[in-house]
XYZ file of C-alpha atoms in Angstrom:
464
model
C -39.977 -16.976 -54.454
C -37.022 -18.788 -53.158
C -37.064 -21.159 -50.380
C -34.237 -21.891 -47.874
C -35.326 -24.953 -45.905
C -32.687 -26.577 -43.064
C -33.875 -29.209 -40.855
C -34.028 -28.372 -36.788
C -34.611 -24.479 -37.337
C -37.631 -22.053 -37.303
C -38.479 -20.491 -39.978
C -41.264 -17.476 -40.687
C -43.101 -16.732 -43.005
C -44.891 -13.782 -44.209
C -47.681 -12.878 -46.709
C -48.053 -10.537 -49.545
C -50.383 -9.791 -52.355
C -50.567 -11.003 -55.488
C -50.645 -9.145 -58.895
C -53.917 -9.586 -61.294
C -53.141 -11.179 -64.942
C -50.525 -13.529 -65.639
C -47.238 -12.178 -64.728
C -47.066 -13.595 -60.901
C -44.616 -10.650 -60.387
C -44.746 -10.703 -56.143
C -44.428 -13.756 -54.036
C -46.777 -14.909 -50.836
C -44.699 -16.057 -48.488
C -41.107 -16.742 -47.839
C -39.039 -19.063 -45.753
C -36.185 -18.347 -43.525
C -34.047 -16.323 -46.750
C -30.613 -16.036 -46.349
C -28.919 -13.334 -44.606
C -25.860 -13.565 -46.973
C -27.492 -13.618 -50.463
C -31.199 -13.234 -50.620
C -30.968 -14.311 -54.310
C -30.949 -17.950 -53.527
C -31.784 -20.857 -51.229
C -31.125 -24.260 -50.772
C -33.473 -26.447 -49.653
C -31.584 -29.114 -47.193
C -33.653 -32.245 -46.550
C -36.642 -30.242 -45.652
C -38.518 -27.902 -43.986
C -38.481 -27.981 -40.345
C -42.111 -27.787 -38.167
C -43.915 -25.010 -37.832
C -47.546 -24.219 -37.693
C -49.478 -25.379 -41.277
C -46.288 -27.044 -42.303
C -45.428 -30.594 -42.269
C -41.977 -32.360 -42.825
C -41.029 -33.521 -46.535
C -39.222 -36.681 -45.922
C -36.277 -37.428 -47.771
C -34.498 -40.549 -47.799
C -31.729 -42.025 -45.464
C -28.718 -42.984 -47.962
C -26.213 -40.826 -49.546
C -26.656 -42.331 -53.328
C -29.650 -42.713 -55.386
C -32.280 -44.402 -53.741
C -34.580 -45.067 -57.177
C -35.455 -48.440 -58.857
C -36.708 -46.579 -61.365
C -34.905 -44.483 -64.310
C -36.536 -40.651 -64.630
C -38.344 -40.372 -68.173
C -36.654 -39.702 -71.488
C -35.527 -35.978 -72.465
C -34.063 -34.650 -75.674
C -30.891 -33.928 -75.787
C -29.268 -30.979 -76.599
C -28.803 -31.534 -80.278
C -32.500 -31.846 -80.733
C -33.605 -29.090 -78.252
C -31.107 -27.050 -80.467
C -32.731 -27.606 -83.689
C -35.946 -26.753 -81.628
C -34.619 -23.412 -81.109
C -33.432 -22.682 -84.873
C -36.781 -23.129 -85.909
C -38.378 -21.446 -83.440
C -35.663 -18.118 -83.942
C -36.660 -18.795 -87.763
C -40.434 -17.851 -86.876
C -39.944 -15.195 -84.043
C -37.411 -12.981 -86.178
C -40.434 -11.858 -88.323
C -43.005 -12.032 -85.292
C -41.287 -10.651 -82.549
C -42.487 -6.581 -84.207
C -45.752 -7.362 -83.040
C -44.479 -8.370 -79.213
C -42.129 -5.414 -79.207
C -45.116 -3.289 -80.294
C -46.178 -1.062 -77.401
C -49.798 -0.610 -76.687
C -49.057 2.705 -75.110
C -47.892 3.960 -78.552
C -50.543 2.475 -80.603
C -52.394 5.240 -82.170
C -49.494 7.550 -82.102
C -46.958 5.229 -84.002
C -49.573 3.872 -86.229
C -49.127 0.563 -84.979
C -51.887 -1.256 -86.919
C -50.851 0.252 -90.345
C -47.443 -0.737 -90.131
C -47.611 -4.484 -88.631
C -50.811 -5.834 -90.104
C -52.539 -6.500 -93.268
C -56.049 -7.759 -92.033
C -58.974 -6.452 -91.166
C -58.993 -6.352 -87.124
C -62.670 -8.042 -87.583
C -60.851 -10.971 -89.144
C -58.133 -11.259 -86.498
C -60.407 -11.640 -83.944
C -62.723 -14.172 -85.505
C -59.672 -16.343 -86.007
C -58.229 -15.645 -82.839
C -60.802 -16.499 -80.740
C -61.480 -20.146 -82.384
C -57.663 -20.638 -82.487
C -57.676 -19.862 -78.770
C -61.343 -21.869 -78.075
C -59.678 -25.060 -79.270
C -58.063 -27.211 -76.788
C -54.265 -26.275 -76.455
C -53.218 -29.298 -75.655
C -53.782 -31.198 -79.173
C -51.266 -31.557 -81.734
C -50.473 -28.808 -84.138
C -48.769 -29.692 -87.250
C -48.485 -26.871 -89.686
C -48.349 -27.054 -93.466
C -45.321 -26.889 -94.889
C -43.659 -28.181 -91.997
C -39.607 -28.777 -92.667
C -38.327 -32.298 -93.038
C -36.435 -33.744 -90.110
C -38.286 -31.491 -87.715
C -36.664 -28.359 -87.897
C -39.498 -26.498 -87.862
C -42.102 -25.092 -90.358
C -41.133 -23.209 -93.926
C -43.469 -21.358 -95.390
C -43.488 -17.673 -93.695
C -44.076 -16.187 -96.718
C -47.810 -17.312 -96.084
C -47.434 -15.729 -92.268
C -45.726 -12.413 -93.439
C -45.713 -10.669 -96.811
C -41.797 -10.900 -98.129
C -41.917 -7.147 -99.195
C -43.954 -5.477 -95.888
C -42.962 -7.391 -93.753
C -46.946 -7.555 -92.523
C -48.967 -9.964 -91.394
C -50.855 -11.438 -94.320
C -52.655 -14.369 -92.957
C -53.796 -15.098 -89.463
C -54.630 -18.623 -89.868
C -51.284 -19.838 -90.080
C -50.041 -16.991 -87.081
C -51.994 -19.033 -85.194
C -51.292 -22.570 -86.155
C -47.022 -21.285 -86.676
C -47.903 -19.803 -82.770
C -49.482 -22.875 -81.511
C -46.749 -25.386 -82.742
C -43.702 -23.615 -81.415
C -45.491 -23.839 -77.796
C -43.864 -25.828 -75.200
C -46.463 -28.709 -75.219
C -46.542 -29.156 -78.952
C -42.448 -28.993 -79.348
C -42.709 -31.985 -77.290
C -40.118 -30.797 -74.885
C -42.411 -31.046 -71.608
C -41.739 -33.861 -69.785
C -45.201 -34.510 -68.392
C -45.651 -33.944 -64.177
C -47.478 -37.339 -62.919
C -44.946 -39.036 -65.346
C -42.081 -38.032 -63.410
C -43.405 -38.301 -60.430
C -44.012 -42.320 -61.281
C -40.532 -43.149 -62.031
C -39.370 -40.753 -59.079
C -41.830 -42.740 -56.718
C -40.560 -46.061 -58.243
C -42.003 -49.060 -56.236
C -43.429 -46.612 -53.001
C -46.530 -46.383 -52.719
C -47.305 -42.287 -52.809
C -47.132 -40.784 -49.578
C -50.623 -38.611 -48.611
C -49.585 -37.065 -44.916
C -46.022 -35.580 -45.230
C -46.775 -33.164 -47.540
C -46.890 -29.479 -47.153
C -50.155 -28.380 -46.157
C -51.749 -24.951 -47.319
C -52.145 -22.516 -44.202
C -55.270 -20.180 -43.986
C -53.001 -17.189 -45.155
C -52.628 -18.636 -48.636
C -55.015 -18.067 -51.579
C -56.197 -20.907 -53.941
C -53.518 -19.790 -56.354
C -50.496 -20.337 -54.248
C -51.554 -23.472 -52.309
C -51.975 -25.076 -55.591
C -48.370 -24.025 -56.673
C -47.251 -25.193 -52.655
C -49.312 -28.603 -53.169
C -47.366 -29.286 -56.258
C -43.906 -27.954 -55.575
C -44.126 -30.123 -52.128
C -44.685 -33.470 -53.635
C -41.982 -33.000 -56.315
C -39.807 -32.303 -53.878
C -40.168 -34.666 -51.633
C -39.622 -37.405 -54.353
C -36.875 -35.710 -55.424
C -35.378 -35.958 -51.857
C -36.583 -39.934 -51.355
C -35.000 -40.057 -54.781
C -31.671 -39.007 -54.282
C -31.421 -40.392 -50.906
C -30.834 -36.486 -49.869
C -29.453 -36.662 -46.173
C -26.535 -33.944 -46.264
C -26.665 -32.620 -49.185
C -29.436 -30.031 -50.355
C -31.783 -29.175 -53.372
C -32.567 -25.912 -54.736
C -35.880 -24.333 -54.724
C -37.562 -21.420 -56.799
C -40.774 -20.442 -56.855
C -41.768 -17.767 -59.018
C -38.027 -16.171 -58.997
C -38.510 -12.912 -60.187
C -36.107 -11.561 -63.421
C -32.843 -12.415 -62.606
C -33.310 -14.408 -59.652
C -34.392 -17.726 -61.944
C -31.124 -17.623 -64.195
C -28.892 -16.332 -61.068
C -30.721 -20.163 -59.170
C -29.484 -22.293 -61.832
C -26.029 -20.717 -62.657
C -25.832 -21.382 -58.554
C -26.695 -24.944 -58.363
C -24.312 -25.693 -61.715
C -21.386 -24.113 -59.745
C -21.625 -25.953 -56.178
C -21.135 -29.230 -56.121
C -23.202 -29.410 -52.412
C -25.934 -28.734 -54.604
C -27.810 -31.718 -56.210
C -30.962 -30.876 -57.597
C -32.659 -27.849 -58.421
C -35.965 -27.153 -59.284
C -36.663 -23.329 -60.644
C -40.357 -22.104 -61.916
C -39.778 -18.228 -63.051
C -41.427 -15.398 -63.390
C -41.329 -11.721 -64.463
C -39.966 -12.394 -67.931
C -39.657 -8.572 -68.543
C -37.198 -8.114 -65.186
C -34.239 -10.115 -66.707
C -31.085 -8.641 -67.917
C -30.333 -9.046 -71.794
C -26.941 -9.078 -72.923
C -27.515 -7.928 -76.977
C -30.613 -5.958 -76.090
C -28.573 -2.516 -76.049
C -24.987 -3.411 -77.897
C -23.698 -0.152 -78.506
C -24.210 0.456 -74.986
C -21.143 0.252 -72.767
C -22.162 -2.180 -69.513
C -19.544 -3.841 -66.666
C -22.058 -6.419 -66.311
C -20.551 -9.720 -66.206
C -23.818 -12.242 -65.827
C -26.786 -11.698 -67.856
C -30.112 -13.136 -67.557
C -30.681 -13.822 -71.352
C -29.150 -15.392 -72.751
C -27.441 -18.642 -71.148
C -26.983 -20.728 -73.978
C -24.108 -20.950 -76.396
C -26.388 -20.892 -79.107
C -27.916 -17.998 -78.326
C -25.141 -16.533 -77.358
C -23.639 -17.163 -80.800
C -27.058 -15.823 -82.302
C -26.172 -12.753 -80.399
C -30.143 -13.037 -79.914
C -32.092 -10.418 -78.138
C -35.703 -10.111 -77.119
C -36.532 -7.032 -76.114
C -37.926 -5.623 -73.147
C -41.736 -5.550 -74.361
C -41.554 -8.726 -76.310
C -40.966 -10.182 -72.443
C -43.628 -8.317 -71.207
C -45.668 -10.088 -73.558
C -44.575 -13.345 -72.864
C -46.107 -12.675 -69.604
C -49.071 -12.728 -70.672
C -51.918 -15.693 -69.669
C -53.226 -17.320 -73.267
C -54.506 -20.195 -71.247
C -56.382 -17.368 -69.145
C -57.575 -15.723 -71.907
C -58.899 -18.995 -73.608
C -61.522 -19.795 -70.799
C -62.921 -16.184 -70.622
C -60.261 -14.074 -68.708
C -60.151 -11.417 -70.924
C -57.607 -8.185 -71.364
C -58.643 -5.591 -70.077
C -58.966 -3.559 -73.301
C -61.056 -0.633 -72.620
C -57.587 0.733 -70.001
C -55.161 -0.101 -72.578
C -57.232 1.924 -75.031
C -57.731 4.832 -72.641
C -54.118 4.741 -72.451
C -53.184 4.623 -76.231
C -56.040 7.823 -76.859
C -54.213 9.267 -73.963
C -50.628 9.471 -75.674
C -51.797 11.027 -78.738
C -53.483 13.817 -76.464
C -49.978 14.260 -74.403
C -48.166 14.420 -77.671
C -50.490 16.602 -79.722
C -50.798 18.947 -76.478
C -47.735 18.990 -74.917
C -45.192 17.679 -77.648
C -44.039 14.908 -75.691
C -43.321 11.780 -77.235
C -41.430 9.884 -74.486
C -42.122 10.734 -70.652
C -40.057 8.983 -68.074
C -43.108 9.125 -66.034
C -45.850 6.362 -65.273
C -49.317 6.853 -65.468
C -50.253 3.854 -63.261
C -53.236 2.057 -62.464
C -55.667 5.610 -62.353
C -58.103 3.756 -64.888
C -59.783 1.819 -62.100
C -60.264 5.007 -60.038
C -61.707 6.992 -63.023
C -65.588 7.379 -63.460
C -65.449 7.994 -67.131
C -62.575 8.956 -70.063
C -62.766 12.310 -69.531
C -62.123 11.900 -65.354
C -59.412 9.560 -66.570
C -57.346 12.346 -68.733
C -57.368 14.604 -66.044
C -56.100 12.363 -63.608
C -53.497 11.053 -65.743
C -52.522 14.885 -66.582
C -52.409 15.543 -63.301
C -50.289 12.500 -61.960
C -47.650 13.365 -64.983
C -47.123 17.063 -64.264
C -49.319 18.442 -67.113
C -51.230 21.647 -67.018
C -54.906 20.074 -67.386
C -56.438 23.679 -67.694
C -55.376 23.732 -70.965
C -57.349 21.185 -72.487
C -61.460 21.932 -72.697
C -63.960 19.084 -72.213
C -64.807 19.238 -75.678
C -60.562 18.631 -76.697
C -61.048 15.512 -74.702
C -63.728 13.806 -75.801
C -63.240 14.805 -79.650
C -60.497 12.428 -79.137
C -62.234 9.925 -77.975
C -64.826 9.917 -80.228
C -61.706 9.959 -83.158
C -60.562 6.432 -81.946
C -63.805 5.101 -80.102
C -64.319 2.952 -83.752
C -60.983 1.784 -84.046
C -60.716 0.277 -80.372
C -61.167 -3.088 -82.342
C -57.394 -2.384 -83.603
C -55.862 -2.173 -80.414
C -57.770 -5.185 -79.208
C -57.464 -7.431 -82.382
C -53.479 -6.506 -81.843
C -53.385 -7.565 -78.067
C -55.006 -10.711 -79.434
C -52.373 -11.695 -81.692
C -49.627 -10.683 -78.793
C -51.622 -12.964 -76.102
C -51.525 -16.128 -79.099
C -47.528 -14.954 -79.338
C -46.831 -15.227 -75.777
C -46.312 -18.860 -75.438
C -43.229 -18.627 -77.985
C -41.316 -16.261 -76.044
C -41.363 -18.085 -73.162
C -40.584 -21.313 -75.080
C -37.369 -18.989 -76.092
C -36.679 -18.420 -72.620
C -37.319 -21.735 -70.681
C -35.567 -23.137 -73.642
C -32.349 -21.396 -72.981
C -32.350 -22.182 -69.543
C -32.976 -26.090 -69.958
C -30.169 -26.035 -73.099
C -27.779 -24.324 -70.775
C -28.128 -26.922 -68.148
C -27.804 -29.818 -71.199
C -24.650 -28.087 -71.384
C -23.073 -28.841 -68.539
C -21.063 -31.796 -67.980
C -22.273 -33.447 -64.628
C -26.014 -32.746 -64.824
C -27.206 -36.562 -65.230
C -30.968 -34.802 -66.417
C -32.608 -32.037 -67.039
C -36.081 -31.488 -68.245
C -39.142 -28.602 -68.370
C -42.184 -29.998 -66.418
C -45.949 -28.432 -66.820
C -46.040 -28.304 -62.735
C -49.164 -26.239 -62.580
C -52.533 -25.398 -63.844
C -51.823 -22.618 -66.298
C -55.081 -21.101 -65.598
C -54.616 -21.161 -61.881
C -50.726 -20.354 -61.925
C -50.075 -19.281 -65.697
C -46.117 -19.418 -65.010
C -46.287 -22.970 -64.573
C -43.218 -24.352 -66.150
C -40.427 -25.690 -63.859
C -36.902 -26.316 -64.786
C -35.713 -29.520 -63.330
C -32.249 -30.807 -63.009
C -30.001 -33.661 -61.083
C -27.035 -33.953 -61.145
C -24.827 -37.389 -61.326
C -24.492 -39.020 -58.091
C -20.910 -39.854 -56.757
């Protein structure tokens, strides 16, 4: 969600709903967008009154107003030897988040990717996950100088390819997280040396309004007081700041590639979302494309790397481990309808790719066999063809190997948080890039369990 925000005008704002899971894929509200280019906004001194709003104040003078300096960030050697370990560990691990659960039975998913027991997955899995996140993970083997951990022969077996040993998935998974990189600049920190000697202000603001849900006014709550220091701290009076919230795909790369190209622009402040929506420039190279601005990569380094994702390996990185940790879990009895479902489609029909989706019929379906024949029904399929008896005898085939497909999701959820290290990474290294941005940082804005997308990429630049 991108704000525009200009003092003296009204502004509307409008509610929509919210997606279940992790991916925050649809906004709730929006404020006074721009006519001329909906795919940013600046936010100028602050938002003007209007019912359930209240004024963020910024400061009077033109120059920076702090007395104190912003915390310490790596630089962009160091944040680049971040990301050569990191590629080093993902280049063997990113099969299993390009793995489609749609195709899991069909494909032989299981057989191909891993070489342990599902049982053991998921005992290891769920302590890993139990554990508190937030402590420090220091593999074995780890490389000297920091560059990252070694031994991935351990992880993966050199001739299959496979993973051999869960343990160290886990541990490998957990270090190359964004908290235990060390590349977070921590939120109440910032806010401290933004704040300097002011005491911290309690009525300006934003308040929630009745139309938002718990989720978004604890994103609002947050987002408003950073801003508002921001403002006090760059003594914004003319100039503006840039807002995103939850900018979906492209819209988060497209914000920052904005504020580094206007110099009216002095701050920005982007939290994205809908990992799976950008634009990849290597993803499909033999494919001939006009288009000039990618998503992913922004980089040089990646850009070098020629490095590519994939489209499901960003769908996973959607996904909420946090979530998961305190209980939330996947909803694995729909993913497995869905993977007993392609093998029926395939075996029946002889169709291994349909350019059709089956959508969200498993929460309207009484039982398996009500499910099928919806889903046959929604695709085009002649359901007459296939007895009652068809149906469930493949159901009953996979009903003892459901423990596959959700032993697999596991080890995607535990994954997650290292794709969108990749991503966040590239954005804050391709800010570090540029010449007048005086910092930069990532900053854990929200509760990951409340607002799982809860990074935010933070820049200023120098002051004239």
């Amino acid at each position: 969600m991108a704000y525009q925000a200009r003092r003296r005008e009204t502004h509307t704002g409008r509610s929509q709903s919210t997606s279940p899971g992790g991916s925050n894929p649809s906004p709730t509200c929006s404020v006074d967008r721009s006519s001329t280019d909906p795919a940013w906004a600046a936010l100028r001194g602050a938002p003007a009154s209007r019912p359930g709003w209240r004024h963020l104040q910024p400061g009077r003078g033109s120059a920076m107003a702090a007395s104190s300096p912003l915390p310490a960030a790596q630089d962009l050697p160091t944040l680049r030897a971040k990301l050569q370990g990191l590629l080093r560990f993902l280049r063997q691990a990113l099969s299993i988040a390009n793995a489609h659960t749609v195709d899991f039975y069909t494909e032989s998913v299981w057989a191909q990717l891993v070489d342990v027991p599902p049982e053991t997955v998921l005992e290891v899995l769920r302590a890993t996950t139990a554990e508190d996140r937030t402590s420090e993970a220091r593999p074995p083997a780890e490389a000297e100088g920091g560059a990252g951990i070694t031994g991935f022969s351990k992880i993966f077996c050199e001739t299959s390819q496979k993973l051999v040993s869960v343990e160290a998935f886990a541990l490998a998974a957990k270090y190359y997280s964004i908290q235990n990189l060390g590349i977070c600049t921590p939120f109440e920190q910032l806010l401290v040396a933004l704040r300097g000697n002011k005491e911290e202000k309690t009525g300006d603001n934003v308040k929630p309004d009745e139309f938002m849900n718990l989720k978004k006014s604890h994103e609002v709550q947050a987002m408003s007081e950073l801003i508002s220091s921001v403002a006090d701290y760059c003594g914004i009076k003319q100039d503006c700041l840039m807002v995103g919230l939850h900018t979906c795909g492209d819209l988060a790369p497209n914000t920052l590639r904005i504020f580094t190209s206007n110099s009216e622009i002095k701050g920005v402040c982007s939290v994205g979302c809908c990992y799976h929506l950008l634009s990849e420039e290597f993803e499909n190279p033999h494919k001939e494309c006009t288009q000039e601005k990618w998503g992913f990569p922004m980089c040089h380094y990646l850009k070098e790397e020629r490095w590519s994702c994939g489209r499901n390996a960003r769908m996973s990185a959607c996904l909420a481990l946090e979530r998961v940790a305190v209980g939330q879990g996947l909803p694995t009895e729909s993913l497995f309808y869905r993977a007993v479902l392609q093998d029926i489609i395939k075996d029946c029909y002889g169709i291994t790719k349909c350019d059709r989706y089956v959508g969200k019929i498993y929460s309207k379906s009484s039982s398996f066999l009500d499910y099928v024949r919806k889903s046959l029904k929604k695709l085009g399929l002649d359901e007459s063809k296939l007895p009652e008896k068809m149906i469930m005898d493949y159901y009953e085939k996979y009903k003892t190997r459901m423990n596959e497909l959700e032993a697999f999701n596991m080890l995607k959820v535990v994954l997650a948080p290292c794709i969108e290290t990749l991503i966040l990474l590239d954005r804050l290294c391709y800010l570090k890039e540029q010449e007048d941005i005086a910092w930069s940082a990532l900053v854990k804005l929200f509760d990951p369990v409340k607002s799982p997308r809860c990074y935010a990429v933070i820049a200023l630049k120098q002051q004239q």
